[in-house]
PDB file of C-alpha atoms in Angstrom:
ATOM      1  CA  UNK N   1     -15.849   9.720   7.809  1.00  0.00           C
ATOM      2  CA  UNK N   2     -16.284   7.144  10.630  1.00  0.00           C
ATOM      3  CA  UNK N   3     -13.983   6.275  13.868  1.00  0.00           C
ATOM      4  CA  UNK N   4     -12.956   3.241  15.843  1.00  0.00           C
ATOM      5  CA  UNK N   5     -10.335   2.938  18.331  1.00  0.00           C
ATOM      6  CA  UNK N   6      -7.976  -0.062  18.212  1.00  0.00           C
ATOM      7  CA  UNK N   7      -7.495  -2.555  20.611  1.00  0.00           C
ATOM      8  CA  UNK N   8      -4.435  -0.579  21.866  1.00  0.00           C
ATOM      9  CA  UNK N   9      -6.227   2.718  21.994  1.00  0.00           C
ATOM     10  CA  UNK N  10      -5.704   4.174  18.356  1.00  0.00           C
ATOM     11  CA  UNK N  11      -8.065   6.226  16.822  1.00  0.00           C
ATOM     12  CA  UNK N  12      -8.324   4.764  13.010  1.00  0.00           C
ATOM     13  CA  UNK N  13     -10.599   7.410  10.786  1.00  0.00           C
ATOM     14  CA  UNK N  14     -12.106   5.385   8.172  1.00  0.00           C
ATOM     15  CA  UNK N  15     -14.733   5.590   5.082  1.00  0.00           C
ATOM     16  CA  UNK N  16     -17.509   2.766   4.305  1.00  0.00           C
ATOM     17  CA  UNK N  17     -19.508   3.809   1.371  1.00  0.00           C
ATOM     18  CA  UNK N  18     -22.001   1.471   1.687  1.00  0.00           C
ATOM     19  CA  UNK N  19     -23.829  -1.124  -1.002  1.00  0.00           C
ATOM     20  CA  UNK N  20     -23.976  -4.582  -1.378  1.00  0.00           C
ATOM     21  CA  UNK N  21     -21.596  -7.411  -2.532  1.00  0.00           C
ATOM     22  CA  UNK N  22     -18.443  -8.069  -1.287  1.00  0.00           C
ATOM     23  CA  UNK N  23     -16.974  -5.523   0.586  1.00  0.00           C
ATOM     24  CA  UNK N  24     -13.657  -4.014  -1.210  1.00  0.00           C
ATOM     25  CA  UNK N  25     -11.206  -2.616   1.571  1.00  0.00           C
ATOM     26  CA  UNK N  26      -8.477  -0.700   0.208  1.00  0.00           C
ATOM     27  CA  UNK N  27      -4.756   0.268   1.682  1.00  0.00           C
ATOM     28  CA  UNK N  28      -2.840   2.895   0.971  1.00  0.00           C
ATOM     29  CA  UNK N  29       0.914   3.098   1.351  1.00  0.00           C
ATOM     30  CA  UNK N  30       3.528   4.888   3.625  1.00  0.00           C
ATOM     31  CA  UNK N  31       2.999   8.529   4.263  1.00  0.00           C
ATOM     32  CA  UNK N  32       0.230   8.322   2.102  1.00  0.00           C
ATOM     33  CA  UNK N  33      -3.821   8.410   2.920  1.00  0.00           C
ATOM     34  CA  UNK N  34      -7.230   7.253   2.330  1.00  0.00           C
ATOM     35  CA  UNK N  35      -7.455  10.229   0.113  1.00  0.00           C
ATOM     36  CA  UNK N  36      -5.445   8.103  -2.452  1.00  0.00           C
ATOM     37  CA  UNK N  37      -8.711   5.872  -3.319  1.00  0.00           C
ATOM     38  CA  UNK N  38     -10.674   9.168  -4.001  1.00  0.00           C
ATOM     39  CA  UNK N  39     -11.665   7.953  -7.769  1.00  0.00           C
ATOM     40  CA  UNK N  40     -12.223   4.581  -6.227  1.00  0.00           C
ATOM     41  CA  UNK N  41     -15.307   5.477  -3.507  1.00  0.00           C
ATOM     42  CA  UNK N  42     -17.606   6.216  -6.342  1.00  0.00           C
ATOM     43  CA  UNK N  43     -15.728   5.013  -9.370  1.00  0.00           C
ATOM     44  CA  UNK N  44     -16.240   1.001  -9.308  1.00  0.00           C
ATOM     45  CA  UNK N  45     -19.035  -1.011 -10.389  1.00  0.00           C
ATOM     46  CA  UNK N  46     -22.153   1.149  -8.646  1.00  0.00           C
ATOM     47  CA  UNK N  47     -23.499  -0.440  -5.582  1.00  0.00           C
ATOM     48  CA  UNK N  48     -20.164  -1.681  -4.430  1.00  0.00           C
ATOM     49  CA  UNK N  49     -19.159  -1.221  -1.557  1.00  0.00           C
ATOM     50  CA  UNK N  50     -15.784   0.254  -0.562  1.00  0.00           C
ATOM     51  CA  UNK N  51     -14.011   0.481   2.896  1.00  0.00           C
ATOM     52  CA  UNK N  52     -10.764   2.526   3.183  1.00  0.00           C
ATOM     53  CA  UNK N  53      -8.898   3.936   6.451  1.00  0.00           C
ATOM     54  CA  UNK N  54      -5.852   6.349   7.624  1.00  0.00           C
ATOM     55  CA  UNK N  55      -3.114   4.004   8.862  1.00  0.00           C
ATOM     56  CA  UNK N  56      -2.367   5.092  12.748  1.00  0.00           C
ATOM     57  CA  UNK N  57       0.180   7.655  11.997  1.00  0.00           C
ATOM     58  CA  UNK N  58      -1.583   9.187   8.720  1.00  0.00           C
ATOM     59  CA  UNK N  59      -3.985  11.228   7.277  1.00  0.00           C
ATOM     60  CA  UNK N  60      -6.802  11.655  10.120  1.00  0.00           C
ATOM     61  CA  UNK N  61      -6.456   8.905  12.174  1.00  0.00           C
ATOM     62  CA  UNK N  62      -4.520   9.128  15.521  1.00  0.00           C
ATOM     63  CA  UNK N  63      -0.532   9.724  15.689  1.00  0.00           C
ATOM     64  CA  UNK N  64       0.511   8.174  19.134  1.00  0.00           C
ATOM     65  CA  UNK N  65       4.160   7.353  20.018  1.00  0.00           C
ATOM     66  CA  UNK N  66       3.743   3.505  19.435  1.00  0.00           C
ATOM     67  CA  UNK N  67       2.999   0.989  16.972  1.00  0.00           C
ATOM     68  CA  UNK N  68       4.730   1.763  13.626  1.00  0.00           C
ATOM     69  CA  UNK N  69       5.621  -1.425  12.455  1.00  0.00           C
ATOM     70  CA  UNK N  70       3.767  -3.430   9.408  1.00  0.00           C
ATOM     71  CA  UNK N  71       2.360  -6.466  11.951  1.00  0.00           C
ATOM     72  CA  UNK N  72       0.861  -3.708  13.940  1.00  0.00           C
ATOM     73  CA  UNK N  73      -0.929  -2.031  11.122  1.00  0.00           C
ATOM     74  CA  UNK N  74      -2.081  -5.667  10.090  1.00  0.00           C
ATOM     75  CA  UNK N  75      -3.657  -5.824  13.382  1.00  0.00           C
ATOM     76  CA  UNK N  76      -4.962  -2.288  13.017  1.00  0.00           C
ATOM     77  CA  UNK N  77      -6.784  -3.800   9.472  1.00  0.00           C
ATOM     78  CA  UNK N  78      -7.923  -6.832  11.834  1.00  0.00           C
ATOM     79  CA  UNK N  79     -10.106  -4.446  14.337  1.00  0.00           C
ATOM     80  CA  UNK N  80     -11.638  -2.555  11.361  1.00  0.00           C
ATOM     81  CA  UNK N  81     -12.456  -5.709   9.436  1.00  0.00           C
ATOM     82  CA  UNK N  82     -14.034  -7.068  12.961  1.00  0.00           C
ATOM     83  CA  UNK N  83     -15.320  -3.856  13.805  1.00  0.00           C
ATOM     84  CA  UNK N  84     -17.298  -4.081  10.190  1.00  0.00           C
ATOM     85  CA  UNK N  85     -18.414  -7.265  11.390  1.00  0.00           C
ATOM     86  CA  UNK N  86     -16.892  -8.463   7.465  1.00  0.00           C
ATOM     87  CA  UNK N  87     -16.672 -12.142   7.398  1.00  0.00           C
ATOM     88  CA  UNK N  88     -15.313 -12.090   3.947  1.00  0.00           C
ATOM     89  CA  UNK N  89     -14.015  -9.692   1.735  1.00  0.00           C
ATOM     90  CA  UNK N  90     -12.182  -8.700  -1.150  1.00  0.00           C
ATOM     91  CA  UNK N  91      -8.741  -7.060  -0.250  1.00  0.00           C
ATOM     92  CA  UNK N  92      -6.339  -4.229  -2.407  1.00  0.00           C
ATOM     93  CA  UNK N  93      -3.144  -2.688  -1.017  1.00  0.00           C
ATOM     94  CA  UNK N  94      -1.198  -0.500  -2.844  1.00  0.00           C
ATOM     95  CA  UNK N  95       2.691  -0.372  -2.296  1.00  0.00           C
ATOM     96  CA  UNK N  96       3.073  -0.472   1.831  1.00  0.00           C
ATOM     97  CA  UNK N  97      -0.751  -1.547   1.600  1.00  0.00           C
ATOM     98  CA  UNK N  98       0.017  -4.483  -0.365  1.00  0.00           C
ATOM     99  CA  UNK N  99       2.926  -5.589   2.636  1.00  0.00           C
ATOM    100  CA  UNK N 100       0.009  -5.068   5.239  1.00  0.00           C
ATOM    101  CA  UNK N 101      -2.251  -7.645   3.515  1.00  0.00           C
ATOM    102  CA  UNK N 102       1.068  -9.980   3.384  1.00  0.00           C
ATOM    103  CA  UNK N 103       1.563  -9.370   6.868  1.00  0.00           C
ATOM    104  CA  UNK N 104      -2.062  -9.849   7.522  1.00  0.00           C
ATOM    105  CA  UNK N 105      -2.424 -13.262   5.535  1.00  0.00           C
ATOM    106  CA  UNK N 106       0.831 -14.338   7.013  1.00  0.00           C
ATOM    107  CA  UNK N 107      -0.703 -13.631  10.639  1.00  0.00           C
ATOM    108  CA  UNK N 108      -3.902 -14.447   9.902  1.00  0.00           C
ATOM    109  CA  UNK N 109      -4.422 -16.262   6.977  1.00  0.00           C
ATOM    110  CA  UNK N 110      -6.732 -16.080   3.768  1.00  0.00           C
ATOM    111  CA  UNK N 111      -9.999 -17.167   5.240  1.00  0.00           C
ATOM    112  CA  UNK N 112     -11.793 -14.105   5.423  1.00  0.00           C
ATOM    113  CA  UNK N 113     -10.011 -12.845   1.813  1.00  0.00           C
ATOM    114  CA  UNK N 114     -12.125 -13.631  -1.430  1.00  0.00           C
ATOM    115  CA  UNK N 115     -10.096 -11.956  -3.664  1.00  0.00           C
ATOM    116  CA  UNK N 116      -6.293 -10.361  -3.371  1.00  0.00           C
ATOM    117  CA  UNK N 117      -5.005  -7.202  -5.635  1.00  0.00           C
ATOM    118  CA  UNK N 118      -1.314  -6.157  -4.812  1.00  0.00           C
ATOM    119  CA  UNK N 119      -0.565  -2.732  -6.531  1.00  0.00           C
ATOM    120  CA  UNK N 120       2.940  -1.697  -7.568  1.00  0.00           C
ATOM    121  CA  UNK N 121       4.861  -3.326  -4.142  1.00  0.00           C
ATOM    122  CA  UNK N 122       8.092  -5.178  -4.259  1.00  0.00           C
ATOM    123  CA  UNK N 123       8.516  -8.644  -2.151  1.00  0.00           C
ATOM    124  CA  UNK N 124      11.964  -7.011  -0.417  1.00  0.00           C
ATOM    125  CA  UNK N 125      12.421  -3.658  -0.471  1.00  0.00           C
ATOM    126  CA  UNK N 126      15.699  -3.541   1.079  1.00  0.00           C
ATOM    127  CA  UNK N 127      18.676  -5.682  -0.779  1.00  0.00           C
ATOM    128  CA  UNK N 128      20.100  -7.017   2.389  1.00  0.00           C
ATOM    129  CA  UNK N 129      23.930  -8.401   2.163  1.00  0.00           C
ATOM    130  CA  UNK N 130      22.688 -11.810   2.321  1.00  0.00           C
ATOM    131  CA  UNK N 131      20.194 -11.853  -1.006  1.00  0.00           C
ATOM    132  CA  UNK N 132      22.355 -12.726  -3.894  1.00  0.00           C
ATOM    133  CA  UNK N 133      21.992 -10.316  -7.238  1.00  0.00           C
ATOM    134  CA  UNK N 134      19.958 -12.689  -9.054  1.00  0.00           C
ATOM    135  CA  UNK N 135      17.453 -12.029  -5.979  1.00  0.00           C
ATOM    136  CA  UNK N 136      17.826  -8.535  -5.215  1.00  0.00           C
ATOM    137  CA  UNK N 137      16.653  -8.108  -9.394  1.00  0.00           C
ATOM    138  CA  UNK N 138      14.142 -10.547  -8.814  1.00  0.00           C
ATOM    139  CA  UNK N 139      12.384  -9.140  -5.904  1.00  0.00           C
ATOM    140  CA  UNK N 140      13.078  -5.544  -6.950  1.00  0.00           C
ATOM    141  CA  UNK N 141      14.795  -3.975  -4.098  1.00  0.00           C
ATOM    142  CA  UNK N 142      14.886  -0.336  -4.481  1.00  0.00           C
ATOM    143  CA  UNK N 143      17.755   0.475  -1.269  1.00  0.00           C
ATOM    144  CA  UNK N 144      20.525  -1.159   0.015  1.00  0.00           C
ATOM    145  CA  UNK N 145      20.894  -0.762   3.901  1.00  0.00           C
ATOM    146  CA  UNK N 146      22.938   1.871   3.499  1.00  0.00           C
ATOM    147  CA  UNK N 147      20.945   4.177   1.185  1.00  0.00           C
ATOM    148  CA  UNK N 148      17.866   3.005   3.820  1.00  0.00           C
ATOM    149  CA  UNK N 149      19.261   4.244   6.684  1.00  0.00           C
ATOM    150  CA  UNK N 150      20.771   7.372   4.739  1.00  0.00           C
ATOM    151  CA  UNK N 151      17.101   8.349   3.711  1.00  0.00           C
ATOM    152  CA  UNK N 152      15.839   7.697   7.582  1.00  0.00           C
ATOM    153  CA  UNK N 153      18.238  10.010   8.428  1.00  0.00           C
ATOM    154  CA  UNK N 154      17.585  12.537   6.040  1.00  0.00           C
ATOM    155  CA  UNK N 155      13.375  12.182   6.316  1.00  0.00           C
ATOM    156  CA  UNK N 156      14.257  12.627  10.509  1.00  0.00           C
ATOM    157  CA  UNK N 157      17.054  15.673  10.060  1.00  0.00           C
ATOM    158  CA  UNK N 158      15.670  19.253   9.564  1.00  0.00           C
ATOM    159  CA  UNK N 159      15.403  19.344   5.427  1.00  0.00           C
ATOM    160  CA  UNK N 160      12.800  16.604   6.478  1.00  0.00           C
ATOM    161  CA  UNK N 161       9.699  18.144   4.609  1.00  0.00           C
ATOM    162  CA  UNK N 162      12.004  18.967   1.018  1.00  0.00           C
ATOM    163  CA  UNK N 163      13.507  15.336   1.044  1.00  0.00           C
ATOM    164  CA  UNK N 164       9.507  14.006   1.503  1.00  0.00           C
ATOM    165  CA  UNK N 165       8.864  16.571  -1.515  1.00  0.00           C
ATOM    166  CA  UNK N 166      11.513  14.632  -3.559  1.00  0.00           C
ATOM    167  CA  UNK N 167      10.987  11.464  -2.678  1.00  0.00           C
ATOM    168  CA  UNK N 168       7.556  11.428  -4.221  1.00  0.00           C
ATOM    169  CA  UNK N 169       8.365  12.776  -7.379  1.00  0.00           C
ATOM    170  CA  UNK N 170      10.892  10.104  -7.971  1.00  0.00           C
ATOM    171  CA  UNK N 171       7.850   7.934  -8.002  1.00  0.00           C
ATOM    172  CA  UNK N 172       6.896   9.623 -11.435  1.00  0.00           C
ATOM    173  CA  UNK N 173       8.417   9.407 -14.676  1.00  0.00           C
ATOM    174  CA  UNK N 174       7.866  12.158 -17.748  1.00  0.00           C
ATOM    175  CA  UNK N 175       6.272  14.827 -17.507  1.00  0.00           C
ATOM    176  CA  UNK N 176       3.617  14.950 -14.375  1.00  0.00           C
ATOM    177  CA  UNK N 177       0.219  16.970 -13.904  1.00  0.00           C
ATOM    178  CA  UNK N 178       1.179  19.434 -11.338  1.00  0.00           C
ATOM    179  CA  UNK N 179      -1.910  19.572  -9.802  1.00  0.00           C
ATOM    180  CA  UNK N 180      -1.755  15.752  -9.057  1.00  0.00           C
ATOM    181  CA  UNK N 181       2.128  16.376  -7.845  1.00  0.00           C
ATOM    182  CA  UNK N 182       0.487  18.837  -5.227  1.00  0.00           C
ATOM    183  CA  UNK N 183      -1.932  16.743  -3.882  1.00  0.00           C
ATOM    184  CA  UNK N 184       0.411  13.667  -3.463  1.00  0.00           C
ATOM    185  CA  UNK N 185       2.679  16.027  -1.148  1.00  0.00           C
ATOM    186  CA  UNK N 186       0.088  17.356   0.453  1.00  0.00           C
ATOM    187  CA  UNK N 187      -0.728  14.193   1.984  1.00  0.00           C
ATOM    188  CA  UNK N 188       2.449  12.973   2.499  1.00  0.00           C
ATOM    189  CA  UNK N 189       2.809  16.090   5.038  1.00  0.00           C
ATOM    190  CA  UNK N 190      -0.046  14.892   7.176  1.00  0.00           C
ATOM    191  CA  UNK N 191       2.536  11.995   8.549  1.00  0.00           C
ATOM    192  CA  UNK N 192       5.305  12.986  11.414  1.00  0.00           C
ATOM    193  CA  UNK N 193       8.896  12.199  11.213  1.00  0.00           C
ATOM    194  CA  UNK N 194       8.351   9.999  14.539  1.00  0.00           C
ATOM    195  CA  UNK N 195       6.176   7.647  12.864  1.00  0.00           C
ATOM    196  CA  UNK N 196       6.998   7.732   9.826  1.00  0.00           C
ATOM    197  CA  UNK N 197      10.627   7.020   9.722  1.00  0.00           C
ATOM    198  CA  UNK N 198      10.496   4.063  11.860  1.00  0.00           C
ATOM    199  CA  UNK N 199       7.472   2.768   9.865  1.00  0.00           C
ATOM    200  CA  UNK N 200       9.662   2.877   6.918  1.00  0.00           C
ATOM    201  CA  UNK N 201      12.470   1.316   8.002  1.00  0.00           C
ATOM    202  CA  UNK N 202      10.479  -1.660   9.275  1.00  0.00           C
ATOM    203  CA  UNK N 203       8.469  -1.919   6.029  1.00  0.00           C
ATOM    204  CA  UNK N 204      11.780  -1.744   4.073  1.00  0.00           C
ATOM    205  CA  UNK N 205      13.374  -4.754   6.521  1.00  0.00           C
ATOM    206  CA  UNK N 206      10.498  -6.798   5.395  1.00  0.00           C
ATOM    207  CA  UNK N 207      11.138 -10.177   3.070  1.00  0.00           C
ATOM    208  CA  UNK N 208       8.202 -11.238   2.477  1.00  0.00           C
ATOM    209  CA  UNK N 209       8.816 -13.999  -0.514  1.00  0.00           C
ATOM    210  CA  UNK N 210       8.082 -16.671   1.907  1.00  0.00           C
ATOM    211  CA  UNK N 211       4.562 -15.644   2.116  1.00  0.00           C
ATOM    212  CA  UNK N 212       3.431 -15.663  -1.612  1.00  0.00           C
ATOM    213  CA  UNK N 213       3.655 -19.185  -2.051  1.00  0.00           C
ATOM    214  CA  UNK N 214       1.076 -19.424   0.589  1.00  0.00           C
ATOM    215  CA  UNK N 215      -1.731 -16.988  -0.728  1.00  0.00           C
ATOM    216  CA  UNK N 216      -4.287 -19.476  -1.630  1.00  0.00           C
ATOM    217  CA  UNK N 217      -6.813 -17.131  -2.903  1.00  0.00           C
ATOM    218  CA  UNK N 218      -7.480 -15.579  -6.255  1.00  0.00           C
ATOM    219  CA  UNK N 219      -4.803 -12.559  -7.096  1.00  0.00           C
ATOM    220  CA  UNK N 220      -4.148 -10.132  -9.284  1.00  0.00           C
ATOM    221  CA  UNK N 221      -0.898  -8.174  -8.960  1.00  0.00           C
ATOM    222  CA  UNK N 222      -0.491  -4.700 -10.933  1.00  0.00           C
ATOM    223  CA  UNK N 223       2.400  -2.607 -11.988  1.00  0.00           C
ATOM    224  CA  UNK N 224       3.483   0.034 -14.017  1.00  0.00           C
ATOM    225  CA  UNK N 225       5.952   0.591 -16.199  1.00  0.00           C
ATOM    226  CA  UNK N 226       6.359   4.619 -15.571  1.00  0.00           C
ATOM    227  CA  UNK N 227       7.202   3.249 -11.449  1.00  0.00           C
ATOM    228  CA  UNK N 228      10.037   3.733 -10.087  1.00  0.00           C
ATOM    229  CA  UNK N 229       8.891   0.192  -8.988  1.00  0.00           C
ATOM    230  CA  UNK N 230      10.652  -2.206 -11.859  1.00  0.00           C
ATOM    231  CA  UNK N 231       7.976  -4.336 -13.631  1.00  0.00           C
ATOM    232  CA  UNK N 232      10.056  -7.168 -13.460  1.00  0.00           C
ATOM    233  CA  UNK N 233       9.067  -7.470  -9.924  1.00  0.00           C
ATOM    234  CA  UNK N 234       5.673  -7.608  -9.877  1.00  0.00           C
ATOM    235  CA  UNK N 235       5.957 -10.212 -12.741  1.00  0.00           C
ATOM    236  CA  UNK N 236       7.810 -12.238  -9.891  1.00  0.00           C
ATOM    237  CA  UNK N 237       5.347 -11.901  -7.570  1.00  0.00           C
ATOM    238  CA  UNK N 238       2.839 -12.779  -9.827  1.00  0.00           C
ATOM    239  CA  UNK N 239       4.382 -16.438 -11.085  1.00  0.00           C
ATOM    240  CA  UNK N 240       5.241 -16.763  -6.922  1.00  0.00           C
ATOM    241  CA  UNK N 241       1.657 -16.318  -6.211  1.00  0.00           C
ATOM    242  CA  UNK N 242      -0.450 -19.835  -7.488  1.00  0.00           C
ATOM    243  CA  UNK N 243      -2.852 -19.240 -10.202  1.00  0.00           C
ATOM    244  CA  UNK N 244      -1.918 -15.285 -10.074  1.00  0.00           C
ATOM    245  CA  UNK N 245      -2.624 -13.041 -12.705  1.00  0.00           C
ATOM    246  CA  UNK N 246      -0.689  -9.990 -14.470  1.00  0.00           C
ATOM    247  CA  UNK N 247      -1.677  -6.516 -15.787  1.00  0.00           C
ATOM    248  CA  UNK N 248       1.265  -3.926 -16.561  1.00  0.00           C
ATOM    249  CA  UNK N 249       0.023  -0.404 -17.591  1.00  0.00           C
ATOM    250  CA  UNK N 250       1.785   0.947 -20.051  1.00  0.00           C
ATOM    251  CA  UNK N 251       3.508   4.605 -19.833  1.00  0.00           C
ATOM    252  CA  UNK N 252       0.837   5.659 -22.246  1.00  0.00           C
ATOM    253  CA  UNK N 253      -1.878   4.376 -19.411  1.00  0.00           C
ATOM    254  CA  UNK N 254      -0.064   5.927 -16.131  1.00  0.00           C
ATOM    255  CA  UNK N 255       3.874   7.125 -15.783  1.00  0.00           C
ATOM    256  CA  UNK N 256       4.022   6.885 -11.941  1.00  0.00           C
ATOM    257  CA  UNK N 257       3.187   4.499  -9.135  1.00  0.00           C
ATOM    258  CA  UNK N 258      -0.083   6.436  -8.781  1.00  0.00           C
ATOM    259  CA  UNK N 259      -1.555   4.482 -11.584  1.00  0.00           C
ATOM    260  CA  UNK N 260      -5.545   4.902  -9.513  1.00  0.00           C
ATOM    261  CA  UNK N 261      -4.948   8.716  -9.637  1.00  0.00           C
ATOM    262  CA  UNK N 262      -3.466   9.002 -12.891  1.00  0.00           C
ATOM    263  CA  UNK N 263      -5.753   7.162 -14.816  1.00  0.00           C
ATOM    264  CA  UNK N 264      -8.664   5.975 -12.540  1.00  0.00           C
ATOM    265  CA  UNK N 265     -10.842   4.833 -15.629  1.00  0.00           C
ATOM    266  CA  UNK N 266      -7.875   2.342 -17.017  1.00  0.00           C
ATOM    267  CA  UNK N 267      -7.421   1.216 -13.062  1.00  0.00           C
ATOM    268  CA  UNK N 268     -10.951   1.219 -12.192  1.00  0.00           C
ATOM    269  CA  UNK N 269     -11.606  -1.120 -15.377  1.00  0.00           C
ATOM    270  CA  UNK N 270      -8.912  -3.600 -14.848  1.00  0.00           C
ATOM    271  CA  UNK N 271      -9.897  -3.780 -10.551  1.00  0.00           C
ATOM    272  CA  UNK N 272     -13.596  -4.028 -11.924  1.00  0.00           C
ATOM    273  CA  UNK N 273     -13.193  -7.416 -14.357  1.00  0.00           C
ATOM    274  CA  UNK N 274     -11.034  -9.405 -11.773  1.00  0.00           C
ATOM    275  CA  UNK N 275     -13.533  -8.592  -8.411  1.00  0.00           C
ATOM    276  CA  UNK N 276     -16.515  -9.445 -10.947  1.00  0.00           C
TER     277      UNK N 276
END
């Protein structure tokens, strides 16, 4: 595990596992860790080399009283890509990863990106009053405002820790290895109520449809149909995204929106062919 501080004073924890290539740098979502990408370290093509960190609020890296909102943790991802001195890599975010990456290219740009993967994340999470129903469908909003704020309120109030609990295991479907259950919460604990609420109400305000049409570099986006992320939307991002490309697993493959933890062979394989 290595350190580097952010250019507003945040310690970031982070993992480089070395090797040649293109450097792969991997984002996890909210609440969540680096510890999601544990299959992924070792598990790709040998000799690649991998790069994931702790969001500021998560996991190991610092929890100050500032900066939950998704352009800051683009700008967090900025200092550790400059901080690896990596002048062009390939990029992965998985659910509030993949909105970093969309915040980052829309702040940024694509330049430094050779390839894009965008795990399991609608384009709006929140169906806002103004969206009509064709587009909440479309971009697979999961809340209205109301049931947004209800579950900020609830993750804040003092049953905080048992809503968490159930929140993540309404992101499997069927019948779910326990021991993978347990480790999902277990992270999910590492993230206070004071950064994590507000972090999740900004991520949820987010629209970001106007960005896809201006990712310019190779994609793949990946879903699953055992989410409680609809398909359907990451077949919209996909035809939104030029010259993107498509790969549902199938319930048989992976029931839940942990698709690299449930079946990091089938994942693995799939990241593998489109970074090759």
């Amino acid at each position: 595990m290595h350190e580097l501080i952010t250019n507003d004073g945040v310690r970031l924890a982070y993992r480089d596992s070395g090797g040649d290539g293109v450097p792969l740098v991997l984002l996890h979502g909210w609440g969540q860790t680096q510890e999601m990408f544990r299959h992924q370290l070792e598990g790709l093509a040998p000799g690649r080399r991998v790069v994931t960190v702790d969001f500021r609020g998560h996991g190991r890296s610092g929890k100050p009283r500032h900066g939950y909102r998704i352009a800051r943790l683009a700008r967090d991802v900025l200092d550790l890509v400059d901080h690896l001195g990596l002048d062009r890599f390939d990029a992965l975010g998985w659910s509030m990863g993949a909105s970093v990456w969309w915040s980052f290219v829309d702040q940024y740009g694509t330049g430094r990106i050779r390839r894009l993967v965008l795990v399991d994340q609608p384009a709006a999470v929140a169906a806002v009053p103004w969206m009509t129903e064709t587009e909440q469908r479309e971009c697979g909003a999961i809340f209205d405002v109301a049931g947004l704020l209800e579950l900020g309120d609830a993750l804040a109030g003092p049953d905080g820790e048992k809503v968490r609990e159930d929140f993540v295991r309404s992101m499997f479907s069927g019948d779910t290895d326990p021991e993978l259950l347990a480790f999902v919460t277990e992270q999910i604990r590492s993230t206070p109520a004071y950064a994590g609420v507000p972090l999740l109400f900004d991520h949820c305000a987010q629209d970001w449809r106007d960005v896809l049409d201006c990712i310019d570099v190779p994609t793949l986006v990946i879903g699953c149909e055992g989410s409680h992320v609809d398909p359907a939307s990451q077949r919209f991002i996909a035809e939104r995204i030029p010259g993107a490309g498509l790969h549902v697993f199938p319930k048989s493959v992976a029931s839940s929106h942990f698709p690299f933890l449930e079946n990091p062979g089938a994942f693995n394989a799939v990241v593998e062919k489109f970074l090759s």
